[in-house]
């Protein structure tokens, strides 16, 4: 039974392929989890940024410096804080739950320098309808977000990423959980595969930059062997102009 009248208990759902799903009702689970006071280290909250993202930022493989970065489903915002610390011009974290945004903002204010904190923003809103007033972003980071969405929302997820990034923009996906044999329709987290990301993102107009297993040392310990890295890029404006040039 829920402690919060009107808000159903947060539990796994089983979604039959092709079945209509009430997304509003589904999303109540996230509000419930956060309203119940999710603590660092509980459930999906790993208590810190993924080692892989820190690696990509520090080696310059996916640099944030000077770029505008978007992190949907940011939860307590660890990845947003890492991007701001790595010099992002602006790092925006989105979460449906106001409580997540409050927790992320508090963590930002207690852990970042004033300069980095000014470049890390959190907003309580839906990834699918969000628009930043200054337009699309240069870099997106998606971790434990696609697996949080019901399978019916996947195509819209890829199309939303194509809208949120500028031409030439890059999307980094940390693909989790890759659990062969798990029921694909039970979640969240709904199990995913590298092939799923590839087919969704290529159909939405992205090009593949890289798709590979995450080395064991770059996963949270409990997620070792269950993660892949995908890097994807939208064609640049020049490429788009070239591709749409009139033959006359
Ligand atoms: C599995 S949790 C992952 C949180 C965070 N990425 C982490 O690793 O700690 C998924 C998060 O996405 C948020 N969320 C779910 N659907 C969303 C949507 N459509 N737009 C924005 N946030 C959403 C939930 O509230 C939840 O905090």
Short mmCIF file of C-alpha atoms and ligand atoms in Angstrom, two decimals:
data_model
loop_
_atom_site.label_atom_id
_atom_site.label_comp_id
_atom_site.label_asym_id
_atom_site.label_seq_id
_atom_site.Cartn_x
_atom_site.Cartn_y
_atom_site.Cartn_z
CA UNK A 1 0.00 0.00 0.00
CA UNK A 2 1.22 3.52 -0.75
CA UNK A 3 2.02 5.90 2.16
CA UNK A 4 1.07 8.72 -0.16
CA UNK A 5 -2.66 8.66 -1.00
CA UNK A 6 -3.29 8.90 -4.73
CA UNK A 7 0.26 7.86 -5.63
CA UNK A 8 0.65 4.16 -6.40
CA UNK A 9 3.51 2.17 -4.86
CA UNK A 10 6.68 2.12 -7.02
CA UNK A 11 7.00 -1.39 -8.37
CA UNK A 12 8.04 -3.10 -11.56
CA UNK A 13 5.56 -3.30 -14.38
CA UNK A 14 5.15 -5.85 -17.12
CA UNK A 15 4.40 -4.26 -20.46
CA UNK A 16 2.98 -6.44 -23.19
CA UNK A 17 4.35 -5.52 -26.64
CA UNK A 18 1.92 -3.31 -28.53
CA UNK A 19 -0.11 -2.60 -25.39
CA UNK A 20 -1.30 0.97 -24.78
CA UNK A 21 0.32 2.41 -21.69
CA UNK A 22 -0.80 5.39 -19.65
CA UNK A 23 2.52 7.27 -19.42
CA UNK A 24 1.19 9.70 -16.82
CA UNK A 25 0.32 6.78 -14.59
CA UNK A 26 3.64 5.06 -15.30
CA UNK A 27 5.55 8.23 -14.36
CA UNK A 28 3.91 8.31 -10.95
CA UNK A 29 6.40 5.63 -9.91
CA UNK A 30 9.25 8.14 -10.20
CA UNK A 31 7.40 10.79 -8.24
CA UNK A 32 6.67 8.15 -5.60
CA UNK A 33 10.31 7.01 -5.33
CA UNK A 34 11.59 10.56 -4.91
CA UNK A 35 8.73 11.67 -2.64
CA UNK A 36 9.57 8.73 -0.39
CA UNK A 37 13.03 10.23 0.17
CA UNK A 38 15.42 8.22 -2.00
CA UNK A 39 18.89 8.36 -0.42
CA UNK A 40 22.32 8.22 -2.12
CA UNK A 41 23.22 4.59 -2.77
CA UNK A 42 19.61 3.36 -2.79
CA UNK A 43 17.88 1.69 -5.75
CA UNK A 44 19.26 3.21 -9.01
CA UNK A 45 21.21 5.97 -7.21
CA UNK A 46 24.84 4.82 -7.33
CA UNK A 47 25.98 7.64 -5.04
CA UNK A 48 28.44 9.04 -7.55
CA UNK A 49 29.15 9.69 -11.21
CA UNK A 50 29.86 6.70 -13.44
CA UNK A 51 33.60 5.98 -13.74
CA UNK A 52 33.13 5.77 -17.50
CA UNK A 53 31.85 9.33 -17.81
CA UNK A 54 34.72 10.63 -15.66
CA UNK A 55 37.10 8.75 -17.98
CA UNK A 56 35.52 10.19 -21.14
CA UNK A 57 35.65 13.70 -19.70
CA UNK A 58 39.20 13.51 -18.37
CA UNK A 59 40.74 11.86 -21.43
CA UNK A 60 39.00 14.27 -23.78
CA UNK A 61 37.21 11.45 -25.60
CA UNK A 62 33.92 13.26 -24.96
CA UNK A 63 35.05 16.68 -23.76
CA UNK A 64 32.59 18.96 -21.99
CA UNK A 65 34.81 22.04 -21.86
CA UNK A 66 33.08 25.02 -23.43
CA UNK A 67 30.12 22.91 -24.56
CA UNK A 68 26.44 22.89 -23.63
CA UNK A 69 25.58 19.54 -22.12
CA UNK A 70 22.17 17.90 -21.51
CA UNK A 71 21.54 15.02 -19.07
CA UNK A 72 17.91 13.77 -18.96
CA UNK A 73 16.61 11.68 -16.05
CA UNK A 74 19.51 13.07 -14.05
CA UNK A 75 18.31 12.00 -10.61
CA UNK A 76 20.69 13.45 -7.99
CA UNK A 77 22.73 14.97 -10.81
CA UNK A 78 26.15 13.35 -10.37
CA UNK A 79 26.81 13.38 -14.13
CA UNK A 80 25.73 17.01 -14.50
CA UNK A 81 28.11 18.05 -11.72
CA UNK A 82 30.95 16.12 -13.40
CA UNK A 83 30.30 17.90 -16.71
CA UNK A 84 30.22 21.34 -15.05
CA UNK A 85 33.43 20.52 -13.15
CA UNK A 86 35.03 19.49 -16.46
CA UNK A 87 34.35 22.98 -17.81
CA UNK A 88 30.99 22.71 -19.58
CA UNK A 89 29.71 26.15 -20.58
CA UNK A 90 26.35 24.93 -19.31
CA UNK A 91 25.28 21.53 -17.98
CA UNK A 92 21.53 21.01 -17.65
CA UNK A 93 20.00 18.10 -15.75
CA UNK A 94 16.33 17.29 -16.25
CA UNK A 95 14.16 15.18 -14.03
CA UNK A 96 10.41 14.71 -13.78
CA UNK A 97 10.57 14.78 -10.00
CA UNK A 98 10.87 18.11 -8.21
CA UNK A 99 12.45 16.24 -5.28
CA UNK A 100 15.26 14.97 -7.54
CA UNK A 101 15.92 18.50 -8.75
CA UNK A 102 15.99 19.78 -5.16
CA UNK A 103 18.42 17.01 -4.12
CA UNK A 104 20.67 17.65 -7.14
CA UNK A 105 20.67 21.41 -6.54
CA UNK A 106 21.60 20.90 -2.88
CA UNK A 107 24.46 18.57 -3.84
CA UNK A 108 25.67 21.11 -6.40
CA UNK A 109 25.67 23.93 -3.86
CA UNK A 110 27.60 21.94 -1.26
CA UNK A 111 30.14 20.26 -3.54
CA UNK A 112 30.99 22.54 -6.48
CA UNK A 113 32.96 25.76 -6.62
CA UNK A 114 30.80 28.84 -7.16
CA UNK A 115 32.07 29.07 -10.73
CA UNK A 116 31.17 25.45 -11.62
CA UNK A 117 27.87 25.65 -9.69
CA UNK A 118 26.82 28.63 -11.80
CA UNK A 119 27.18 26.44 -14.90
CA UNK A 120 25.13 23.48 -13.54
CA UNK A 121 21.36 23.85 -13.72
CA UNK A 122 18.53 21.49 -12.85
CA UNK A 123 14.99 21.65 -14.10
CA UNK A 124 11.92 19.65 -13.15
CA UNK A 125 10.46 18.77 -16.52
CA UNK A 126 9.80 16.07 -19.06
CA UNK A 127 12.56 15.22 -21.54
CA UNK A 128 9.97 14.74 -24.28
CA UNK A 129 8.57 18.27 -24.11
CA UNK A 130 11.60 20.22 -22.81
CA UNK A 131 13.11 23.06 -24.84
CA UNK A 132 16.00 25.24 -23.72
CA UNK A 133 15.49 28.93 -24.60
CA UNK A 134 18.99 29.09 -26.14
CA UNK A 135 18.33 26.15 -28.45
CA UNK A 136 19.85 22.70 -28.79
CA UNK A 137 22.89 21.26 -26.96
CA UNK A 138 26.36 20.16 -28.13
CA UNK A 139 26.64 17.02 -26.01
CA UNK A 140 24.07 14.66 -24.51
CA UNK A 141 24.71 12.04 -21.87
CA UNK A 142 22.17 9.25 -21.39
CA UNK A 143 22.66 6.78 -18.54
CA UNK A 144 19.96 4.73 -16.85
CA UNK A 145 17.43 6.77 -18.77
CA UNK A 146 16.32 4.67 -21.75
CA UNK A 147 15.97 1.67 -19.43
CA UNK A 148 13.71 3.79 -17.20
CA UNK A 149 11.24 4.38 -20.02
CA UNK A 150 8.58 1.91 -21.10
CA UNK A 151 9.45 0.22 -24.41
CA UNK A 152 6.58 2.10 -26.12
CA UNK A 153 8.47 5.38 -25.61
CA UNK A 154 11.72 4.31 -27.26
CA UNK A 155 11.23 5.72 -30.73
CA UNK A 156 10.11 9.03 -29.25
CA UNK A 157 13.24 8.94 -27.03
CA UNK A 158 15.54 8.75 -30.08
CA UNK A 159 13.59 11.44 -31.93
CA UNK A 160 13.71 13.72 -28.87
CA UNK A 161 17.51 13.31 -28.70
CA UNK A 162 17.77 14.33 -32.36
CA UNK A 163 15.81 17.52 -31.52
CA UNK A 164 17.78 18.32 -28.37
CA UNK A 165 21.20 18.25 -30.07
CA UNK A 166 22.58 20.74 -32.58
CA UNK A 167 23.89 19.62 -35.99
CA UNK A 168 27.26 17.95 -35.32
CA UNK A 169 26.20 17.36 -31.70
CA UNK A 170 27.26 14.21 -29.92
CA UNK A 171 25.29 11.78 -27.80
CA UNK A 172 27.06 9.49 -25.32
CA UNK A 173 24.94 6.53 -24.23
CA UNK A 174 26.02 4.31 -21.39
CA UNK A 175 23.97 1.27 -22.29
CA UNK A 176 22.65 -0.53 -19.19
CA UNK A 177 21.41 -3.09 -18.20
CA UNK A 178 22.59 -5.51 -20.89
CA UNK A 179 21.19 -8.68 -19.34
CA UNK A 180 20.77 -11.40 -21.99
CA UNK A 181 17.92 -13.71 -21.05
CA UNK A 182 16.07 -11.15 -18.92
CA UNK A 183 12.39 -10.57 -19.72
CA UNK A 184 12.51 -7.65 -22.21
CA UNK A 185 9.07 -6.43 -21.17
CA UNK A 186 9.62 -6.30 -17.40
CA UNK A 187 11.03 -3.21 -15.76
CA UNK A 188 12.13 -0.65 -14.96
CA UNK A 189 14.94 -1.10 -15.54
CA UNK A 190 13.90 -2.60 -18.89
CA UNK A 191 16.80 -4.63 -20.28
CA UNK A 192 18.43 -3.14 -23.36
CA UNK A 193 20.99 -4.11 -25.98
CA UNK A 194 23.61 -2.24 -28.02
CA UNK A 195 21.67 -3.24 -31.14
CA UNK A 196 18.52 -1.61 -29.79
CA UNK A 197 20.32 1.73 -29.31
CA UNK A 198 21.85 1.47 -32.75
CA UNK A 199 18.58 0.81 -34.54
CA UNK A 200 16.74 3.59 -32.66
CA UNK A 201 19.43 6.23 -33.08
CA UNK A 202 20.32 5.51 -36.70
CA UNK A 203 16.62 5.72 -37.58
CA UNK A 204 16.50 9.14 -35.86
CA UNK A 205 19.39 10.44 -38.01
CA UNK A 206 22.47 9.77 -35.85
CA UNK A 207 25.72 8.25 -37.10
CA UNK A 208 27.58 5.70 -35.05
CA UNK A 209 30.96 6.85 -33.72
CA UNK A 210 31.69 3.97 -31.36
CA UNK A 211 29.91 0.96 -29.88
CA UNK A 212 31.88 -1.23 -27.48
CA UNK A 213 31.80 -3.03 -24.16
CA UNK A 214 32.71 -0.97 -21.12
CA UNK A 215 35.96 -2.23 -19.55
CA UNK A 216 35.30 -3.73 -16.10
CA UNK A 217 37.27 -1.03 -14.28
CA UNK A 218 35.01 1.69 -15.67
CA UNK A 219 31.68 0.35 -14.37
CA UNK A 220 30.14 0.71 -10.92
CA UNK A 221 31.07 -2.63 -9.23
CA UNK A 222 27.51 -4.03 -9.23
CA UNK A 223 27.14 -3.23 -12.97
CA UNK A 224 30.37 -4.81 -14.25
CA UNK A 225 29.83 -6.84 -17.45
CA UNK A 226 26.38 -5.32 -18.03
CA UNK A 227 27.37 -2.05 -19.71
CA UNK A 228 28.26 -0.88 -23.22
CA UNK A 229 29.37 2.51 -24.45
CA UNK A 230 27.74 4.04 -27.52
CA UNK A 231 28.88 7.33 -29.06
CA UNK A 232 26.66 8.85 -31.76
CA UNK A 233 26.79 12.04 -33.77
CA UNK A 234 24.28 14.06 -35.75
CA UNK A 235 25.49 15.13 -39.19
CA UNK A 236 27.11 18.56 -39.12
CA UNK A 237 25.37 21.59 -40.63
CA UNK A 238 27.85 21.42 -43.53
CA UNK A 239 26.97 17.76 -44.05
CA UNK A 240 23.29 18.57 -43.96
CA UNK A 241 23.69 21.40 -46.48
CA UNK A 242 25.69 19.13 -48.70
CA UNK A 243 23.16 16.32 -48.38
CA UNK A 244 20.21 18.52 -49.28
CA UNK A 245 21.89 20.47 -52.09
CA UNK A 246 19.72 20.89 -55.14
CA UNK A 247 20.88 18.99 -58.22
CA UNK A 248 19.62 21.81 -60.51
C1 LIG B 1 16.61 5.07 -13.22
S1 LIG B 1 16.57 6.72 -12.67
C2 LIG B 1 18.24 7.25 -13.04
C3 LIG B 1 18.66 8.51 -12.34
C4 LIG B 1 20.11 8.93 -12.61
N1 LIG B 1 20.42 8.93 -14.03
C5 LIG B 1 21.06 8.06 -11.85
O1 LIG B 1 21.79 7.30 -12.49
O2 LIG B 1 21.07 8.12 -10.62
C6 LIG B 1 15.61 7.49 -13.92
C7 LIG B 1 15.30 8.96 -13.60
O3 LIG B 1 14.64 9.52 -14.73
C8 LIG B 1 13.58 10.36 -14.29
N2 LIG B 1 12.63 10.38 -15.41
C9 LIG B 1 11.84 9.38 -15.86
N3 LIG B 1 11.16 9.76 -16.96
C10 LIG B 1 11.55 11.02 -17.24
C11 LIG B 1 11.22 11.96 -18.26
N4 LIG B 1 10.32 11.66 -19.22
N5 LIG B 1 11.82 13.17 -18.25
C12 LIG B 1 12.72 13.49 -17.29
N6 LIG B 1 13.07 12.64 -16.29
C13 LIG B 1 12.50 11.43 -16.25
C14 LIG B 1 13.08 9.70 -13.01
O4 LIG B 1 12.41 10.59 -12.17
C15 LIG B 1 14.38 9.16 -12.41
O5 LIG B 1 14.96 10.07 -11.50
#
